[in-house]
Amino acid sequence: VGFGHQKEAATAIVPDFSGRYVVAGYSGDSSSGTDFHVIRLSSNGNRDYTFDGTGTVAADFSGGDPARKYDIPTAIGQQGSGRIVVAGFGAATSDQGHGAETALLGLEETGVPDVNFSSGGAMGDGKCLRDWAYYSALIEGVQISDLAIEPGSDKLIVVGRGFDEATPTYAIAVQRMTSLCDRDAGFANSAGQLLYAFSDSSIPHEAHGVALVPTLVSGVVVASKIVVAGAVYETSSSSFDFGVLRLNPNGTSDSSFGGSGLGYRRIPWDMGDTSHDLGFDLALQGDGKILIGGAVDTAAGGYDFGAVRLHADGSTDLGFGLFGHTFVNFAGGGTNDDYAHALKLAPDGRVVL
């Protein structure tokens, strides 16, 4: 599918409740910037022209400001109500997210922008742009990487990285909003926003994936924990390691996770002295175990697919792969790079990277 622009990329996909595929991406060029684009495909892969009449929807979050021109979606999901939600960052001054804010687009199942989405501070036409000024005026920009939708409440949880000028470096960004994209005062602070660092806030942290631990309360499935995975810098080795964090529903750290009483842990691979190991996605098994996939920098200098499995308490599952880790090289060795950007569980329990 092409839109006739210089820059076009699909960044996320979700099957809807009717078995069709809803794909989010961006389209644009260097001079005019990029906008959200959403397209729906029928189950056989053809464009579904019943989706807003053309099969595709576009959204511009710049508000007419030519300096804030980059809108990039990174995740998509469908709420229990049927509403399609696309998440990413918008109104950035560069495609690296400088000046960016949390951007979400709400669409009815027909593809029509949902005018009820974001009743407070809405841009209109289903667009919701949330800055981080409520958290701190020193947050320069936030790049959202993933989206999770709470069962039952349809609340929206997005994660990514936020640049804090006070540090100054990137920290893990977590934000929860109501089902209609209003600020959720019951999470972290009155703005529903959290910037999180492990033991040292002066080193870079970034989140790439989020998953919710389900539990049954009075016959209703709700999210009891929030699990966030990404990468954390290690000063001693000048490299990144996988990092994982678990939060309680109110945004506080879950002290029962990770073994340190702090609710997080760093997962080193030690494939090379200064290797970068980046966690990009995660999935939760039915037994509570946590799978994290990403890219592992080998001693030879190239990246390989990598995955690690943890027990529900955050300890490494030594029964998975080699001491809890596994990696795959597609080029037979050498310095070629293989990145696993997504991880899913097949119905039979096998892991797909």
Coordinates of C-alpha atoms in Angstrom, one line a residue:
V1 CA 0.0 0.0 0.0
G2 CA 1.5 3.4 -1.0
F3 CA 0.4 6.9 -0.4
G4 CA 2.7 8.7 -2.8
H5 CA 5.1 10.1 -0.2
Q6 CA 8.8 9.9 0.3
K7 CA 8.6 8.4 3.7
E8 CA 6.2 5.6 4.4
A9 CA 6.4 2.8 6.9
A10 CA 4.0 0.4 8.7
T11 CA 4.8 0.3 12.4
A12 CA 2.0 -1.7 14.1
I13 CA -0.8 -4.1 13.3
V14 CA -3.7 -5.7 15.2
P15 CA -6.5 -8.1 14.1
D16 CA -9.9 -6.6 14.9
F17 CA -12.8 -8.4 16.5
S18 CA -14.1 -9.4 13.0
G19 CA -10.8 -10.9 11.8
R20 CA -9.7 -8.0 9.7
Y21 CA -6.3 -6.4 10.0
V22 CA -5.9 -2.8 11.1
V23 CA -2.4 -1.4 10.2
A24 CA -0.9 1.8 11.6
G25 CA 2.0 3.7 10.1
Y26 CA 3.2 7.0 8.9
S27 CA 3.5 8.8 5.6
G28 CA 5.1 12.0 4.5
D29 CA 8.4 13.6 3.5
S30 CA 11.3 15.5 4.8
S31 CA 9.9 19.0 4.1
S32 CA 6.3 18.5 5.2
G33 CA 6.8 15.9 7.9
T34 CA 4.8 12.8 8.6
D35 CA 1.3 12.0 9.7
F36 CA -0.5 9.0 11.3
H37 CA -2.0 6.7 8.6
V38 CA -4.3 3.8 9.4
I39 CA -5.5 1.2 6.9
R40 CA -7.8 -1.7 7.3
L41 CA -7.4 -4.9 5.3
S42 CA -9.9 -7.7 4.9
S43 CA -9.0 -11.2 6.0
N44 CA -7.7 -12.0 2.5
G45 CA -5.3 -9.0 2.5
N46 CA -7.3 -6.6 0.3
R47 CA -8.0 -3.1 1.3
D48 CA -11.3 -2.8 3.1
Y49 CA -13.1 0.2 1.5
T50 CA -15.8 0.1 4.2
F51 CA -13.3 1.6 6.5
D52 CA -14.1 5.4 6.4
G53 CA -15.1 5.0 2.8
T54 CA -11.6 4.7 1.4
G55 CA -9.9 2.0 3.5
T56 CA -7.6 4.5 5.1
V57 CA -7.5 7.3 7.7
A58 CA -4.9 10.1 8.2
A59 CA -4.3 12.3 11.3
D60 CA -2.1 15.4 11.7
F61 CA -1.3 16.4 15.2
S62 CA 0.7 19.6 14.4
G63 CA -2.1 22.0 14.9
G64 CA -0.9 24.0 11.9
D65 CA 2.5 24.7 13.4
P66 CA 5.1 24.1 10.6
A67 CA 7.9 23.5 13.2
R68 CA 6.0 20.7 14.9
K69 CA 5.5 18.4 11.9
Y70 CA 6.5 14.8 12.8
D71 CA 3.7 12.4 13.9
I72 CA 4.8 8.8 14.3
P73 CA 2.5 6.0 15.5
T74 CA 4.1 3.0 17.2
A75 CA 1.3 0.9 18.5
I76 CA -2.4 0.0 17.9
G77 CA -5.1 -1.8 19.8
Q78 CA -8.8 -2.3 20.1
Q79 CA -10.8 -1.5 23.2
G80 CA -13.6 -3.8 24.4
S81 CA -16.1 -1.2 23.2
G82 CA -14.8 -1.7 19.7
R83 CA -12.9 1.6 19.4
I84 CA -9.6 1.4 17.6
V85 CA -6.8 3.3 19.4
V86 CA -3.5 4.2 17.7
A87 CA -0.7 5.4 19.9
G88 CA 2.6 7.1 19.3
F89 CA 4.2 10.5 19.5
G90 CA 3.1 13.7 17.8
A91 CA 3.9 17.3 17.1
A92 CA 7.6 16.7 17.2
T93 CA 10.3 19.1 15.9
S94 CA 12.3 16.1 14.5
D95 CA 11.6 12.5 13.6
Q96 CA 13.7 11.6 16.7
G97 CA 10.9 12.9 19.0
H98 CA 12.3 16.3 20.2
G99 CA 9.4 18.3 21.6
A100 CA 7.1 15.3 21.1
E101 CA 4.0 14.6 23.2
T102 CA 1.9 11.5 23.7
A103 CA -0.4 11.2 20.7
L104 CA -3.4 8.9 20.4
L105 CA -6.1 8.6 17.7
G106 CA -9.5 7.1 18.5
L107 CA -11.5 5.6 15.6
E108 CA -14.9 4.0 15.6
E109 CA -15.0 0.5 14.1
T110 CA -16.1 2.0 10.8
G111 CA -12.9 4.1 10.7
V112 CA -14.7 7.4 11.4
P113 CA -12.8 9.5 14.0
D114 CA -14.5 9.2 17.4
V115 CA -15.4 12.7 18.4
N116 CA -16.1 11.4 22.0
F117 CA -12.4 10.4 22.3
S118 CA -10.5 12.8 24.6
S119 CA -13.3 15.0 26.0
G120 CA -10.8 17.1 27.9
G121 CA -8.3 18.9 25.8
A122 CA -9.2 17.1 22.6
M123 CA -7.8 18.4 19.3
G124 CA -11.1 17.2 17.7
D125 CA -11.6 14.4 15.1
G126 CA -10.6 11.7 17.5
K127 CA -7.1 13.1 18.1
C128 CA -5.7 13.3 21.6
L129 CA -2.4 15.1 22.3
R130 CA -1.0 14.9 25.9
D131 CA 2.0 16.9 27.0
W132 CA 4.1 16.2 30.1
A133 CA 4.1 19.7 31.5
Y134 CA 1.9 18.4 34.4
Y135 CA 4.7 16.1 35.4
S136 CA 7.6 18.5 34.9
A137 CA 8.3 21.6 32.7
L138 CA 11.7 20.0 32.2
I139 CA 10.5 17.1 30.0
E140 CA 11.8 18.0 26.6
G141 CA 10.0 15.3 24.7
V142 CA 8.5 11.8 25.0
Q143 CA 8.7 9.0 22.5
I144 CA 5.9 6.5 23.0
S145 CA 6.8 2.9 22.0
D146 CA 3.9 0.6 23.0
L147 CA 0.3 0.5 24.2
A148 CA -1.7 -1.7 26.5
I149 CA -5.4 -1.6 27.1
E150 CA -6.7 -2.6 30.5
P151 CA -9.4 -5.3 30.4
G152 CA -12.8 -4.2 31.8
S153 CA -12.0 -0.5 32.1
D154 CA -10.5 0.0 28.6
K155 CA -8.0 2.4 30.2
L156 CA -5.0 3.2 28.1
I157 CA -1.4 2.6 29.2
V158 CA 1.5 3.8 27.0
V159 CA 5.2 3.5 27.6
G160 CA 8.4 4.9 26.0
R161 CA 11.2 7.2 26.9
G162 CA 11.1 10.8 28.1
F163 CA 14.0 13.2 28.0
D164 CA 14.4 15.0 31.3
E165 CA 16.5 18.2 31.1
A166 CA 17.2 18.0 34.9
T167 CA 19.2 14.8 34.6
P168 CA 19.8 15.3 31.6
T169 CA 19.1 11.9 29.9
Y170 CA 16.2 9.5 29.0
A171 CA 14.1 7.8 31.6
I172 CA 11.3 5.2 31.3
A173 CA 8.0 7.0 30.6
V174 CA 4.7 5.4 31.7
Q175 CA 1.4 7.1 31.3
R176 CA -2.2 5.9 32.0
M177 CA -5.3 7.5 30.7
T178 CA -9.0 6.8 30.9
S179 CA -10.7 5.0 28.1
L180 CA -11.4 8.3 26.4
C181 CA -7.8 9.6 26.8
D182 CA -8.4 11.9 29.8
R183 CA -5.7 12.1 32.4
D184 CA -6.0 9.4 35.0
A185 CA -5.4 11.0 38.4
G186 CA -5.4 7.5 40.1
F187 CA -2.0 6.6 38.5
A188 CA 1.3 7.9 39.8
N189 CA 0.3 11.6 40.1
S190 CA -2.6 13.9 39.2
A191 CA -1.5 13.7 35.6
G192 CA -1.3 9.9 35.4
Q193 CA 2.3 10.2 34.3
L194 CA 5.5 8.6 35.6
L195 CA 9.2 8.9 34.7
Y196 CA 11.1 6.1 36.1
A197 CA 14.8 5.2 36.5
F198 CA 16.5 2.3 38.2
S199 CA 19.2 3.1 40.8
D200 CA 20.9 5.9 38.8
S201 CA 18.7 8.5 37.2
S202 CA 21.7 10.0 35.3
I203 CA 22.0 7.1 32.9
P204 CA 19.7 6.4 30.0
H205 CA 16.7 4.2 30.4
E206 CA 14.1 3.4 27.8
A207 CA 10.9 1.3 27.6
H208 CA 9.8 -0.5 24.5
G209 CA 7.1 -2.9 25.6
V210 CA 4.3 -3.2 28.1
A211 CA 2.0 -6.1 29.2
L212 CA -0.7 -6.4 31.8
V213 CA -1.0 -9.2 34.4
P214 CA -4.6 -10.3 34.4
T215 CA -6.6 -11.3 37.5
L216 CA -10.2 -12.1 38.3
V217 CA -12.0 -9.8 40.7
S218 CA -15.7 -10.5 41.4
G219 CA -16.0 -12.3 38.1
V220 CA -14.4 -9.5 36.1
V221 CA -10.9 -9.7 34.5
V222 CA -8.8 -6.7 35.5
A223 CA -5.1 -5.7 35.4
S224 CA -3.3 -6.5 38.7
K225 CA 0.2 -5.5 37.6
I226 CA 1.9 -3.6 34.8
V227 CA 5.1 -5.1 33.3
V228 CA 7.4 -2.8 31.3
A229 CA 10.5 -4.0 29.4
G230 CA 13.2 -2.1 27.6
A231 CA 16.9 -1.3 28.0
V232 CA 19.0 0.2 30.8
Y233 CA 22.5 1.6 30.5
E234 CA 25.3 0.0 32.5
T235 CA 28.0 2.5 33.3
S236 CA 30.7 0.0 34.3
S237 CA 30.6 -1.7 30.8
S238 CA 29.4 1.3 28.8
S239 CA 26.6 -0.8 27.4
F240 CA 22.9 -1.4 27.5
D241 CA 21.2 -4.5 29.2
F242 CA 17.7 -5.7 29.0
G243 CA 15.6 -4.1 31.8
V244 CA 12.2 -5.0 33.3
L245 CA 10.0 -3.2 35.7
R246 CA 6.7 -4.2 37.4
L247 CA 4.3 -1.6 38.7
N248 CA 1.2 -1.9 40.9
P249 CA -2.1 -0.5 39.4
N250 CA -1.5 2.8 41.1
G251 CA 1.9 3.3 39.5
T252 CA 4.1 2.4 42.5
S253 CA 6.9 -0.1 42.2
D254 CA 6.0 -3.7 43.0
S255 CA 8.6 -4.6 45.7
S256 CA 7.8 -8.3 45.4
F257 CA 9.3 -8.3 41.9
G258 CA 13.0 -8.7 40.9
G259 CA 14.5 -10.0 44.1
S260 CA 15.9 -6.6 45.3
G261 CA 12.7 -5.2 46.9
L262 CA 12.8 -2.4 44.3
G263 CA 10.4 -3.8 41.7
Y264 CA 12.9 -4.0 38.8
R265 CA 15.9 -5.9 37.5
R266 CA 18.6 -5.6 34.9
I267 CA 19.3 -8.7 32.7
P268 CA 22.8 -8.8 31.4
W269 CA 23.8 -11.2 28.6
D270 CA 27.6 -10.7 28.6
M271 CA 28.0 -11.7 24.9
G272 CA 30.8 -9.1 24.6
D273 CA 32.7 -6.7 26.9
T274 CA 30.8 -3.6 25.7
S275 CA 27.8 -5.2 24.1
H276 CA 24.4 -3.5 23.8
D277 CA 21.5 -5.8 24.6
L278 CA 18.1 -4.1 23.9
G279 CA 14.8 -5.4 25.0
F280 CA 12.1 -4.5 22.4
D281 CA 9.0 -6.5 23.3
L282 CA 7.5 -8.8 25.9
A283 CA 4.7 -11.3 26.4
L284 CA 3.2 -13.0 29.4
Q285 CA 2.5 -16.7 29.5
G286 CA -0.6 -18.2 31.1
D287 CA 1.4 -19.3 34.1
G288 CA 2.7 -15.8 34.7
K289 CA 6.2 -16.3 33.2
I290 CA 7.6 -13.3 31.3
L291 CA 9.2 -13.5 27.9
I292 CA 11.3 -10.6 26.6
G293 CA 12.7 -10.4 23.1
G294 CA 15.1 -8.0 21.4
A295 CA 18.6 -7.7 20.0
V296 CA 21.7 -9.0 21.6
D297 CA 25.1 -7.6 20.6
T298 CA 27.6 -10.5 20.2
A299 CA 31.3 -10.5 20.8
A300 CA 31.8 -10.6 17.0
G301 CA 30.2 -7.2 16.8
G302 CA 26.8 -8.0 15.2
Y303 CA 23.3 -8.1 16.7
D304 CA 21.3 -11.4 16.9
F305 CA 17.7 -12.1 17.9
G306 CA 17.6 -12.7 21.6
A307 CA 15.0 -13.8 24.2
V308 CA 15.0 -14.4 27.9
R309 CA 12.3 -15.9 30.1
L310 CA 11.6 -15.0 33.7
H311 CA 9.5 -16.5 36.4
A312 CA 6.5 -14.4 37.6
D313 CA 8.7 -13.1 40.4
G314 CA 11.3 -11.8 38.0
S315 CA 13.9 -14.4 38.6
T316 CA 15.5 -16.1 35.5
D317 CA 13.8 -19.3 34.3
L318 CA 16.8 -21.6 33.9
G319 CA 14.7 -24.1 32.0
F320 CA 14.4 -21.8 29.0
G321 CA 17.2 -22.0 26.3
L322 CA 20.7 -21.8 27.9
F323 CA 20.4 -20.7 31.5
G324 CA 17.2 -18.8 30.6
H325 CA 18.5 -17.1 27.4
T326 CA 18.4 -18.0 23.8
F327 CA 19.7 -16.2 20.6
V328 CA 19.4 -16.8 16.9
N329 CA 21.8 -15.6 14.2
F330 CA 20.4 -15.5 10.6
A331 CA 23.7 -14.8 8.9
G332 CA 25.8 -17.6 10.2
G333 CA 28.0 -15.4 12.3
G334 CA 29.9 -12.3 11.6
T335 CA 28.9 -8.7 12.1
N336 CA 25.6 -8.6 10.3
D337 CA 22.7 -7.3 12.4
D338 CA 19.5 -9.2 13.2
Y339 CA 16.9 -7.3 15.3
A340 CA 13.8 -8.9 16.9
H341 CA 11.4 -6.0 17.3
A342 CA 8.3 -8.0 18.3
L343 CA 7.6 -11.1 20.3
K344 CA 4.3 -13.1 20.3
L345 CA 3.1 -16.4 21.8
A346 CA 1.5 -18.9 19.4
P347 CA -1.6 -20.8 20.5
D348 CA 0.4 -23.9 21.2
G349 CA 2.8 -21.9 23.5
R350 CA 5.7 -21.6 21.1
V351 CA 7.5 -18.2 21.0
V352 CA 7.6 -16.2 17.7
L353 CA 10.2 -13.4 17.3

